[in-house]
Amino acid sequence: MQLNGSEIIIECLKEQGVDTVFGYPGGTILNVYDELYKHPEIRHILTSHEQGASHAADGYARATGKVGVCLATSGPGATNLVTGIATAYMDSVPVVAITANVGKPLLGKDSFQEIDIAGVTMPITKHSMIVKSIDRLADTLRRAFKIAKSGRPGPVLVDVTKDVTAATYEYTYKKPEEIVPETDRITEKDLNRAAEMINQSKKPFLFVGGGTVISGASEEVRALAHKIQAPVCDSLMGKGAFPGDDRLYTGMLGMHGTKTSNLGMYACDLLIVLGARFSDRDVGNPKSFAEQAKILQIDVDPAEINKNVIVSGSVIGDIKEVLKRLLPMVAEKEGGEWVSDIMKMKEAYPLAYSPDGLTGPFVIEEIYRATKGQAIICTDVGQHQMWAAQYYNYTAPGTFLTSGGLGTMGYGLGAAMGAKCGRPEKTVINVAGDGCFRMNMNEIATLVRSNIPVIEVVINNHVLGMVRQWQTLFYGKRYSHTILEDQVDFVKIAEAMGATGIRVTRREELRPALEKAIALNAPVVIDCQIDCDDKVFPMVPAGVANSEVFDESDLAKKNC
């Protein structure tokens, strides 16, 4: 049947099973919005800023496993998506961003609100393309969804000129292609080598990354860990891939990982790395990373093998499929002395914080208790992000959403919005710092307008906490532009936007505030006032070996 370009865009979204999109209208995309008006089966969330739309599409994708979709007009509308697109790219999140551009005759003439957004986003997408002919529109959109979801997922941008959104062409429905796990590069040779390394190991250690979450390999990872009695640590992006309440779990690895994970990694004879890219925040000094051990890396992306850390063996392919084939090839092990040693480490080096006053770690633990560990937790970036990773036990994938690679302040509120739209049955809480909340607090108005019941917990220390921590430890306490000395009242801001605002200054006030927020089932902002010098420990200074991990007690001994 003959349809115009805008109708084709909507029909392609329906083909792909899209039920929610996030966006902001403008001149060049008006034809698409006019058609969207006629299709209430696709819920559109009008965000307060296009960046909020891209973060919301990201959060929706992470929480549901589907492709997230955002829309924006040309020029500044499109460029406002860029930070969210880059965030999704760094964390391998499947997002399709659809933008509209000026008409084809106006391209390249510095027209009003014209920009080469496909060119701008080329380095931060799996693929970016501009559609300047109506006969290419449907197939380009279908290809975009396939690219976003297949292999190592990531964002794809499709820019459509305004004349294409108005032109007509023959449209025929096509069932979406099935996305199958990548197995072409899995070889018997690599599997045999991997099995041999595991079977010969006396002290195996698992390091679980975000690729494990993406592949849906949680059951296989748990089966492997228990079959070979290997302790398990994770990266920030790997949270939830292995249950945080499992006996073999040792906590996060890296800059703010546990002492048990950082020191235990130097005691193993085999480090099995599942879907982790050896980020500098995880490995510290790559030259000394697990230098005593053999390293086996399993990853879907061949570009990650030997990129940051040289490994002894590797298997390239979807982690779930690799582990399915590998599990029957490995022999059961007794935990024995190795696991016993790690358990002793866990007892000797627990996470600890001051028992006095309202602190970041206490806030996270109280959230865990109030939600019984069943919430979706989103975060922004900074100290609160690390506390949320350390003190909330994640037992399922897709329940901890954070900007790990790009480290985007302002990410969490939009992501929480998207997660709640995708998983309405879940309690969704965004944990933010006051600096981050200032970045995208305007999306509270979106939550109220669209009746999206997200709880925003602001851990408010009136400073840029993580930067201040570095200034305290490494910059002689020179607090250059990190003190937020103003009279901003987050409770009043919440109320002004139509949400409920609650201020918490003492420990005993927090649990009632959380229970009230959950019971209200409406947008709520809880402003938790903590001390400006609360710090995140343990810590590994940038660029040094993870074995140099220290905590507050180590600092006290050093300063004696």
Coordinates of C-alpha atoms in Angstrom, one line a residue:
M1 CA 0.0 0.0 0.0
Q2 CA 1.1 3.6 -0.6
L3 CA 2.1 5.4 2.6
N4 CA 4.0 8.6 3.2
G5 CA 7.4 8.6 4.9
S6 CA 6.0 9.4 8.4
E7 CA 3.5 6.6 8.1
I8 CA 6.2 4.2 7.1
I9 CA 8.3 5.2 10.1
I10 CA 5.4 4.5 12.5
E11 CA 4.6 1.2 10.7
C12 CA 8.3 0.1 11.0
L13 CA 8.2 0.9 14.7
K14 CA 5.1 -1.3 15.1
E15 CA 6.8 -4.0 13.1
Q16 CA 9.6 -4.0 15.6
G17 CA 7.2 -4.3 18.6
V18 CA 8.0 -0.8 19.8
D19 CA 5.4 0.3 22.5
T20 CA 7.1 3.3 23.9
V21 CA 9.2 6.2 22.5
F22 CA 10.8 9.2 24.1
G23 CA 11.3 12.4 22.4
Y24 CA 10.7 16.1 21.7
P25 CA 9.1 17.6 18.6
G26 CA 10.3 20.3 16.3
G27 CA 10.0 21.7 12.8
T28 CA 11.6 19.0 10.7
I29 CA 10.1 16.1 12.5
L30 CA 6.5 17.5 12.7
N31 CA 5.2 15.2 10.0
V32 CA 6.3 12.2 12.1
Y33 CA 4.7 13.6 15.2
D34 CA 1.5 14.3 13.3
E35 CA 1.4 10.6 12.3
L36 CA 2.3 9.5 15.8
Y37 CA -0.7 11.4 17.1
K38 CA -2.9 8.9 15.3
H39 CA -1.3 5.9 16.9
P40 CA -2.1 5.8 20.7
E41 CA -0.8 2.2 20.8
I42 CA 2.7 3.7 20.8
R43 CA 3.2 5.6 24.0
H44 CA 5.1 8.8 23.6
I45 CA 6.9 10.4 26.6
L46 CA 7.5 14.1 26.0
T47 CA 10.7 14.7 28.0
S48 CA 11.8 18.1 29.3
H49 CA 15.1 17.9 27.3
E50 CA 16.2 15.7 24.4
Q51 CA 19.1 14.4 26.5
G52 CA 16.4 13.0 28.9
A53 CA 14.9 11.2 25.9
S54 CA 18.1 9.5 25.0
H55 CA 18.8 8.4 28.6
A56 CA 15.2 7.2 28.9
A57 CA 15.6 5.1 25.8
D58 CA 18.8 3.7 27.2
G59 CA 17.2 2.9 30.6
Y60 CA 14.2 1.2 28.8
A61 CA 16.6 -0.9 26.8
R62 CA 18.7 -2.0 29.8
A63 CA 15.6 -2.8 32.0
T64 CA 13.7 -4.7 29.3
G65 CA 16.3 -6.2 26.9
K66 CA 14.4 -4.5 24.0
V67 CA 15.6 -1.8 21.7
G68 CA 15.0 1.7 23.2
V69 CA 13.8 4.4 20.8
C70 CA 14.1 8.2 21.0
L71 CA 13.0 11.0 18.6
A72 CA 14.3 14.5 18.0
T73 CA 14.2 17.2 15.5
S74 CA 17.1 18.7 13.5
G75 CA 20.0 20.9 14.7
P76 CA 20.0 21.4 18.5
G77 CA 17.3 18.8 19.0
A78 CA 19.6 16.2 17.4
T79 CA 22.8 17.4 19.1
N80 CA 21.1 17.3 22.5
L81 CA 20.8 13.5 22.0
V82 CA 24.5 13.1 21.6
T83 CA 25.5 12.6 25.3
G84 CA 22.8 9.9 25.7
I85 CA 23.9 8.2 22.5
A86 CA 27.5 8.2 23.6
T87 CA 26.5 6.8 27.0
A88 CA 24.7 3.9 25.3
Y89 CA 27.6 3.3 23.0
M90 CA 30.1 3.0 25.8
D91 CA 27.9 0.5 27.7
S92 CA 26.7 -1.5 24.6
V93 CA 23.0 -0.6 24.9
P94 CA 20.7 -1.1 21.9
V95 CA 19.1 2.2 21.1
V96 CA 17.7 3.6 17.9
A97 CA 17.7 7.4 17.7
I98 CA 15.5 8.7 14.9
T99 CA 16.1 12.4 13.9
A100 CA 14.7 14.5 11.1
N101 CA 16.8 16.9 9.1
V102 CA 16.1 19.7 6.7
G103 CA 14.8 18.8 3.2
K104 CA 17.3 17.4 0.8
P105 CA 17.6 20.6 -1.3
L106 CA 18.6 22.5 1.8
L107 CA 21.4 20.1 2.9
G108 CA 24.9 21.6 3.0
K109 CA 23.6 25.2 2.8
D110 CA 23.8 26.1 6.4
S111 CA 20.1 26.0 6.5
F112 CA 18.1 26.9 9.7
Q113 CA 18.7 24.1 12.3
E114 CA 20.7 22.0 9.8
I115 CA 23.5 19.8 11.1
D116 CA 25.2 16.7 9.9
I117 CA 24.0 14.6 12.8
A118 CA 25.0 11.3 11.1
G119 CA 28.5 12.6 10.8
V120 CA 28.5 14.0 14.4
T121 CA 27.5 10.6 15.8
M122 CA 29.6 8.4 13.6
P123 CA 32.3 7.8 16.3
I124 CA 29.7 7.0 19.0
T125 CA 27.3 4.7 17.2
K126 CA 27.4 1.2 15.8
H127 CA 26.1 2.8 12.6
S128 CA 24.7 6.2 11.6
M129 CA 23.0 7.0 8.4
I130 CA 20.9 9.6 6.6
V131 CA 17.9 8.7 4.5
K132 CA 17.5 11.1 1.6
S133 CA 15.2 8.8 -0.6
I134 CA 11.8 7.4 0.3
D135 CA 12.6 4.1 -1.3
R136 CA 15.3 3.4 1.3
L137 CA 13.4 4.4 4.4
A138 CA 11.7 1.2 5.6
D139 CA 14.7 -1.1 4.9
T140 CA 17.1 1.4 6.6
L141 CA 14.9 1.5 9.8
R142 CA 14.7 -2.3 9.8
R143 CA 18.4 -2.6 9.4
A144 CA 18.9 -0.1 12.3
F145 CA 17.0 -2.3 14.7
K146 CA 18.9 -5.4 13.6
I147 CA 22.3 -3.7 14.0
A148 CA 21.4 -2.2 17.4
K149 CA 20.4 -5.6 18.8
S150 CA 22.8 -8.0 17.1
G151 CA 26.3 -9.1 18.3
R152 CA 27.6 -6.6 20.7
P153 CA 24.6 -4.2 21.0
G154 CA 24.8 -0.5 20.7
P155 CA 23.1 2.7 19.4
V156 CA 22.2 3.4 15.8
L157 CA 21.1 6.8 14.5
V158 CA 18.8 7.2 11.5
D159 CA 18.5 10.8 10.2
V160 CA 15.6 11.4 7.7
T161 CA 15.2 14.5 5.6
K162 CA 11.9 16.3 6.0
D163 CA 10.9 15.8 2.3
V164 CA 11.2 12.0 2.8
T165 CA 8.8 12.1 5.7
A166 CA 6.2 13.6 3.3
A167 CA 7.0 11.6 0.2
T168 CA 5.0 8.5 -0.6
Y169 CA 6.1 5.0 -1.5
E170 CA 4.8 1.4 -1.5
Y171 CA 5.0 -0.2 2.0
T172 CA 4.8 -3.9 2.7
Y173 CA 4.9 -5.3 6.2
K174 CA 7.9 -7.5 7.0
K175 CA 8.4 -9.7 10.0
P176 CA 11.5 -8.6 11.9
E177 CA 14.5 -10.9 11.3
E178 CA 15.3 -13.1 14.3
I179 CA 18.4 -12.0 16.2
V180 CA 20.5 -15.1 16.8
P181 CA 23.5 -15.2 19.2
E182 CA 26.9 -14.9 17.5
T183 CA 28.5 -18.3 17.4
D184 CA 30.5 -18.2 14.1
R185 CA 33.8 -17.6 15.8
I186 CA 33.4 -20.2 18.5
T187 CA 35.9 -22.9 17.6
E188 CA 36.6 -26.4 19.1
K189 CA 40.2 -25.4 19.4
D190 CA 39.4 -22.4 21.6
L191 CA 36.9 -24.3 23.7
N192 CA 39.4 -27.1 24.2
R193 CA 42.0 -24.6 25.3
A194 CA 39.6 -22.9 27.6
A195 CA 38.5 -26.2 29.2
E196 CA 42.2 -27.3 29.6
M197 CA 43.0 -24.0 31.4
I198 CA 40.1 -24.4 33.7
N199 CA 40.7 -28.1 34.4
Q200 CA 44.4 -27.5 35.2
S201 CA 43.6 -24.6 37.5
K202 CA 43.9 -25.0 41.3
K203 CA 42.7 -21.5 42.1
P204 CA 40.2 -20.2 39.5
F205 CA 38.6 -16.7 39.9
L206 CA 35.7 -15.4 37.8
F207 CA 35.5 -11.7 36.7
V208 CA 32.0 -11.0 35.4
G209 CA 31.4 -7.9 33.1
G210 CA 28.5 -6.2 31.4
G211 CA 28.6 -8.6 28.4
T212 CA 27.3 -11.3 30.7
V213 CA 24.3 -9.2 31.5
I214 CA 23.7 -8.5 27.9
S215 CA 23.9 -12.1 26.8
G216 CA 21.5 -13.3 29.5
A217 CA 24.1 -15.8 30.8
S218 CA 23.4 -15.5 34.5
E219 CA 22.4 -19.1 35.0
E220 CA 25.4 -20.4 33.1
V221 CA 27.8 -18.2 35.1
R222 CA 26.4 -19.4 38.3
A223 CA 26.6 -23.0 37.2
L224 CA 30.3 -22.6 36.1
A225 CA 31.2 -20.9 39.4
H226 CA 29.7 -23.6 41.5
K227 CA 31.0 -26.4 39.3
I228 CA 34.6 -25.3 39.6
Q229 CA 34.2 -23.6 43.0
A230 CA 35.5 -20.3 41.7
P231 CA 35.0 -17.0 43.7
V232 CA 33.3 -14.4 41.6
C233 CA 33.9 -10.6 41.3
D234 CA 32.2 -8.2 38.9
S235 CA 32.6 -4.9 37.2
L236 CA 30.2 -2.0 37.7
M237 CA 28.5 -3.1 34.5
G238 CA 28.4 -6.7 35.5
K239 CA 26.2 -6.1 38.6
G240 CA 23.3 -8.7 38.8
A241 CA 24.9 -11.2 36.4
F242 CA 25.9 -13.2 39.5
P243 CA 23.9 -13.0 42.7
G244 CA 25.3 -10.6 45.2
D245 CA 24.1 -12.8 48.0
D246 CA 25.8 -15.9 46.8
R247 CA 28.5 -17.3 49.1
L248 CA 31.1 -17.3 46.3
Y249 CA 30.5 -13.6 45.5
T250 CA 33.4 -11.3 46.6
G251 CA 32.1 -7.9 45.4
M252 CA 33.2 -5.5 42.8
L253 CA 36.7 -5.4 41.3
G254 CA 38.8 -2.2 40.7
M255 CA 39.1 1.3 41.8
H256 CA 36.3 1.1 44.4
G257 CA 36.1 -2.7 44.6
T258 CA 36.4 -4.7 47.7
K259 CA 39.7 -5.7 49.2
T260 CA 38.7 -9.4 48.8
S261 CA 38.2 -9.0 45.0
N262 CA 41.3 -6.8 44.5
L263 CA 43.7 -8.9 46.6
G264 CA 42.1 -12.3 45.8
M265 CA 42.6 -11.6 42.1
Y266 CA 46.4 -11.6 42.8
A267 CA 46.1 -14.9 44.6
C268 CA 44.4 -16.9 41.8
D269 CA 46.2 -19.0 39.2
L270 CA 43.5 -18.5 36.5
L271 CA 41.3 -15.4 36.0
I272 CA 38.3 -16.2 33.8
V273 CA 37.0 -12.9 32.3
L274 CA 33.4 -13.0 31.0
G275 CA 32.2 -10.0 29.0
A276 CA 34.5 -7.4 30.6
R277 CA 36.7 -5.1 28.6
F278 CA 39.4 -4.5 31.1
S279 CA 38.5 -0.8 31.7
D280 CA 41.2 1.2 33.5
R281 CA 38.8 1.6 36.4
D282 CA 38.8 -2.2 36.7
V283 CA 42.4 -3.1 36.1
G284 CA 44.4 -0.2 37.5
N285 CA 47.8 -0.8 36.0
P286 CA 47.3 -3.2 33.1
K287 CA 51.0 -4.3 33.1
S288 CA 50.6 -5.7 36.6
F289 CA 47.0 -6.9 36.4
A290 CA 46.8 -10.5 37.6
E291 CA 50.4 -10.9 36.5
Q292 CA 50.8 -14.2 38.5
A293 CA 47.8 -15.8 36.7
K294 CA 46.8 -17.1 33.4
I295 CA 43.9 -15.1 31.9
L296 CA 41.1 -16.6 29.9
Q297 CA 38.8 -14.1 28.2
I298 CA 35.4 -14.8 26.7
D299 CA 33.8 -12.0 24.7
V300 CA 31.5 -11.5 21.7
D301 CA 33.7 -8.7 20.3
P302 CA 37.1 -9.9 18.9
A303 CA 38.4 -6.3 19.2
E304 CA 38.4 -6.7 23.0
I305 CA 40.8 -9.6 23.0
N306 CA 44.3 -8.4 24.0
K307 CA 43.2 -4.8 23.7
N308 CA 44.0 -3.6 27.2
V309 CA 45.4 -6.8 28.8
I310 CA 47.3 -9.6 27.2
V311 CA 45.5 -12.9 27.8
S312 CA 46.6 -16.6 27.7
G313 CA 43.5 -17.9 26.0
S314 CA 40.2 -16.6 24.6
V315 CA 36.9 -17.7 23.1
I316 CA 35.0 -15.3 20.8
G317 CA 31.3 -15.5 20.8
D318 CA 28.1 -14.9 22.7
I319 CA 28.9 -15.7 26.4
K320 CA 25.7 -17.7 27.0
E321 CA 26.4 -19.9 24.0
V322 CA 30.1 -20.3 24.9
L323 CA 29.3 -21.3 28.5
K324 CA 26.6 -23.8 27.3
R325 CA 29.3 -25.6 25.3
L326 CA 32.1 -25.2 27.8
L327 CA 30.2 -26.4 30.9
P328 CA 30.2 -30.1 30.0
M329 CA 33.9 -29.9 29.2
V330 CA 35.0 -28.8 32.6
A331 CA 35.5 -31.1 35.6
E332 CA 33.9 -30.4 39.0
K333 CA 36.3 -29.1 41.6
E334 CA 36.4 -29.1 45.3
G335 CA 36.7 -25.6 46.8
G336 CA 39.0 -26.7 49.5
E337 CA 41.7 -24.4 50.7
W338 CA 41.3 -21.9 47.9
V339 CA 37.7 -21.0 48.7
S340 CA 38.4 -21.2 52.4
D341 CA 41.2 -18.6 51.9
I342 CA 38.8 -16.3 50.0
M343 CA 36.1 -16.7 52.7
K344 CA 38.7 -15.7 55.3
M345 CA 39.5 -12.6 53.3
K346 CA 35.8 -11.7 53.2
E347 CA 35.7 -11.9 56.9
A348 CA 38.8 -9.9 57.4
Y349 CA 38.0 -7.2 54.9
P350 CA 34.2 -6.4 55.0
L351 CA 32.8 -3.2 53.6
A352 CA 32.5 -0.8 56.6
Y353 CA 31.3 2.7 57.3
S354 CA 30.7 4.9 60.3
P355 CA 27.8 3.7 62.5
D356 CA 27.0 7.4 63.4
G357 CA 24.8 9.8 61.5
L358 CA 23.2 9.7 58.1
T359 CA 25.7 8.4 55.5
G360 CA 25.7 7.4 51.9
P361 CA 26.2 3.7 52.6
F362 CA 23.5 3.7 55.2
V363 CA 21.1 5.3 52.7
I364 CA 21.8 2.5 50.2
E365 CA 21.4 -0.3 52.8
E366 CA 18.1 1.2 54.0
I367 CA 16.9 1.3 50.4
Y368 CA 17.8 -2.4 50.1
R369 CA 15.9 -3.2 53.2
A370 CA 12.9 -1.2 52.2
T371 CA 12.7 -2.7 48.8
K372 CA 13.7 -6.2 49.9
G373 CA 16.3 -6.1 47.2
Q374 CA 13.7 -6.3 44.5
A375 CA 13.9 -2.8 43.0
I376 CA 15.5 -1.5 39.9
I377 CA 18.2 0.9 41.0
C378 CA 19.5 3.6 38.7
T379 CA 22.3 6.0 39.5
D380 CA 24.1 9.0 38.3
V381 CA 27.9 9.2 38.6
G382 CA 30.0 9.8 41.6
Q383 CA 30.3 8.7 45.2
H384 CA 26.6 7.7 45.4
Q385 CA 27.1 5.5 42.3
M386 CA 29.9 3.6 44.0
W387 CA 27.9 3.2 47.3
A388 CA 24.9 1.9 45.3
A389 CA 27.2 -0.6 43.7
Q390 CA 28.8 -1.7 47.0
Y391 CA 25.9 -1.8 49.4
Y392 CA 22.9 -3.1 47.5
N393 CA 22.9 -6.8 46.7
Y394 CA 21.8 -7.2 43.0
T395 CA 20.5 -10.7 42.4
A396 CA 19.2 -10.4 38.8
P397 CA 20.5 -8.7 35.6
G398 CA 18.9 -5.5 34.4
T399 CA 18.3 -4.2 38.0
F400 CA 21.3 -1.9 38.3
L401 CA 21.4 0.8 35.6
T402 CA 24.3 3.2 35.5
S403 CA 26.7 5.0 33.2
G404 CA 29.8 2.9 33.5
G405 CA 31.9 3.8 30.4
L406 CA 31.1 7.4 29.8
G407 CA 30.4 8.3 33.4
T408 CA 27.5 10.7 32.5
M409 CA 26.3 13.0 35.3
G410 CA 22.5 13.4 34.8
Y411 CA 22.0 9.9 33.4
G412 CA 20.0 8.3 36.1
L413 CA 16.7 10.2 36.2
G414 CA 16.1 9.7 32.5
A415 CA 17.2 6.1 32.7
A416 CA 14.8 5.5 35.7
M417 CA 12.0 7.0 33.7
G418 CA 12.7 4.6 30.8
A419 CA 13.1 1.7 33.1
K420 CA 9.7 2.4 34.8
C421 CA 8.0 2.6 31.5
G422 CA 9.5 -0.7 30.4
R423 CA 9.0 -2.5 33.8
P424 CA 6.0 -0.8 35.4
E425 CA 5.6 -3.6 37.9
K426 CA 8.9 -2.8 39.5
T427 CA 9.8 -0.2 42.1
V428 CA 12.3 2.1 40.3
I429 CA 14.6 4.3 42.4
N430 CA 17.3 6.7 41.0
V431 CA 20.1 7.4 43.4
A432 CA 21.7 10.8 42.6
G433 CA 24.2 13.2 44.0
D434 CA 23.2 16.8 44.4
G435 CA 25.6 17.8 41.6
C436 CA 24.1 15.2 39.2
F437 CA 20.5 16.1 40.2
R438 CA 21.1 19.6 39.0
M439 CA 22.1 18.3 35.6
N440 CA 18.7 16.9 34.6
M441 CA 16.3 17.7 37.5
N442 CA 13.9 19.1 34.9
E443 CA 12.8 15.5 34.1
I444 CA 10.9 15.5 37.5
A445 CA 8.3 17.6 35.6
T446 CA 8.2 14.8 32.9
L447 CA 7.5 12.2 35.6
V448 CA 4.6 14.2 37.0
R449 CA 3.1 15.1 33.6
S450 CA 3.3 11.5 32.4
N451 CA 2.4 9.9 35.8
I452 CA 5.6 7.9 36.0
P453 CA 6.1 6.9 39.6
V454 CA 9.9 7.1 40.0
I455 CA 11.6 7.7 43.4
E456 CA 14.5 10.1 43.3
V457 CA 16.9 9.7 46.2
V458 CA 19.4 12.6 46.3
I459 CA 22.4 12.0 48.5
N460 CA 23.1 15.6 49.1
N461 CA 26.5 16.6 50.5
H462 CA 26.5 20.1 49.0
V463 CA 29.7 19.4 47.1
L464 CA 30.9 17.5 44.1
G465 CA 31.7 14.5 46.3
M466 CA 33.9 12.3 44.2
V467 CA 35.9 15.2 42.9
R468 CA 36.3 16.5 46.5
Q469 CA 37.5 13.1 47.6
W470 CA 40.3 13.2 45.0
Q471 CA 41.1 16.8 46.0
T472 CA 41.3 15.7 49.7
L473 CA 43.5 12.7 49.0
F474 CA 45.7 13.8 46.1
Y475 CA 45.4 17.6 45.7
G476 CA 46.2 19.0 49.2
K477 CA 42.6 19.8 50.1
R478 CA 42.4 22.5 47.4
Y479 CA 38.7 22.4 46.8
S480 CA 38.7 24.2 43.4
H481 CA 35.1 24.9 42.4
T482 CA 33.6 21.7 44.0
I483 CA 31.7 23.3 46.9
L484 CA 28.0 24.0 46.0
E485 CA 27.4 27.0 48.3
D486 CA 23.9 28.1 47.4
Q487 CA 20.4 28.0 48.7
V488 CA 18.9 25.5 46.3
D489 CA 16.1 23.6 48.1
F490 CA 15.4 20.3 46.3
V491 CA 12.2 19.7 48.3
K492 CA 10.7 23.0 47.1
I493 CA 11.9 22.2 43.6
A494 CA 10.1 18.9 43.7
E495 CA 6.9 20.4 45.0
A496 CA 7.1 23.2 42.4
M497 CA 7.2 20.6 39.7
G498 CA 4.2 18.7 41.2
A499 CA 6.1 15.9 42.9
T500 CA 6.3 15.1 46.6
G501 CA 9.4 16.3 48.3
I502 CA 10.8 14.8 51.6
R503 CA 13.8 16.0 53.5
V504 CA 15.8 13.5 55.5
T505 CA 18.5 14.7 57.9
R506 CA 18.6 11.8 60.5
R507 CA 18.9 8.0 60.2
E508 CA 15.5 7.3 61.8
E509 CA 13.7 9.6 59.2
L510 CA 14.9 7.6 56.2
R511 CA 12.9 4.4 56.5
P512 CA 9.5 6.1 56.9
A513 CA 10.4 8.4 54.0
L514 CA 11.1 5.4 51.7
E515 CA 8.0 3.6 52.8
K516 CA 5.9 6.7 52.2
A517 CA 7.4 7.1 48.7
I518 CA 6.8 3.5 47.8
A519 CA 3.2 3.6 49.0
L520 CA 2.4 6.9 47.2
N521 CA 3.2 5.2 43.8
A522 CA 3.9 8.7 42.4
P523 CA 7.0 10.8 41.6
V524 CA 8.9 11.5 44.9
V525 CA 12.2 13.3 45.7
I526 CA 13.9 12.4 48.9
D527 CA 16.6 14.8 49.8
C528 CA 19.1 13.0 52.1
Q529 CA 21.5 15.4 53.8
I530 CA 24.9 13.9 54.5
D531 CA 28.4 15.2 55.5
C532 CA 30.5 16.7 52.8
D533 CA 33.5 14.6 53.7
D534 CA 32.0 11.2 53.5
K535 CA 34.3 9.1 51.3
V536 CA 34.1 6.0 49.2
F537 CA 36.3 3.2 50.4
P538 CA 38.1 0.9 49.5
M539 CA 40.0 2.8 46.8
V540 CA 42.8 2.1 44.3
P541 CA 44.6 5.2 43.1
A542 CA 44.4 5.7 39.3
G543 CA 47.1 3.8 37.4
V544 CA 48.5 1.7 40.1
A545 CA 48.1 -2.0 40.7
N546 CA 44.9 -3.2 42.3
S547 CA 47.0 -4.8 45.0
E548 CA 47.6 -1.2 46.3
V549 CA 43.9 -1.0 47.4
F550 CA 43.4 0.8 50.7
D551 CA 40.6 1.8 53.0
E552 CA 40.0 4.2 55.8
S553 CA 41.8 2.0 58.4
D554 CA 44.9 1.9 56.2
L555 CA 44.9 5.7 55.9
A556 CA 44.7 6.0 59.7
K557 CA 47.7 3.7 60.1
K558 CA 49.6 5.6 57.5
N559 CA 49.0 9.0 59.1
C560 CA 49.9 7.7 62.6

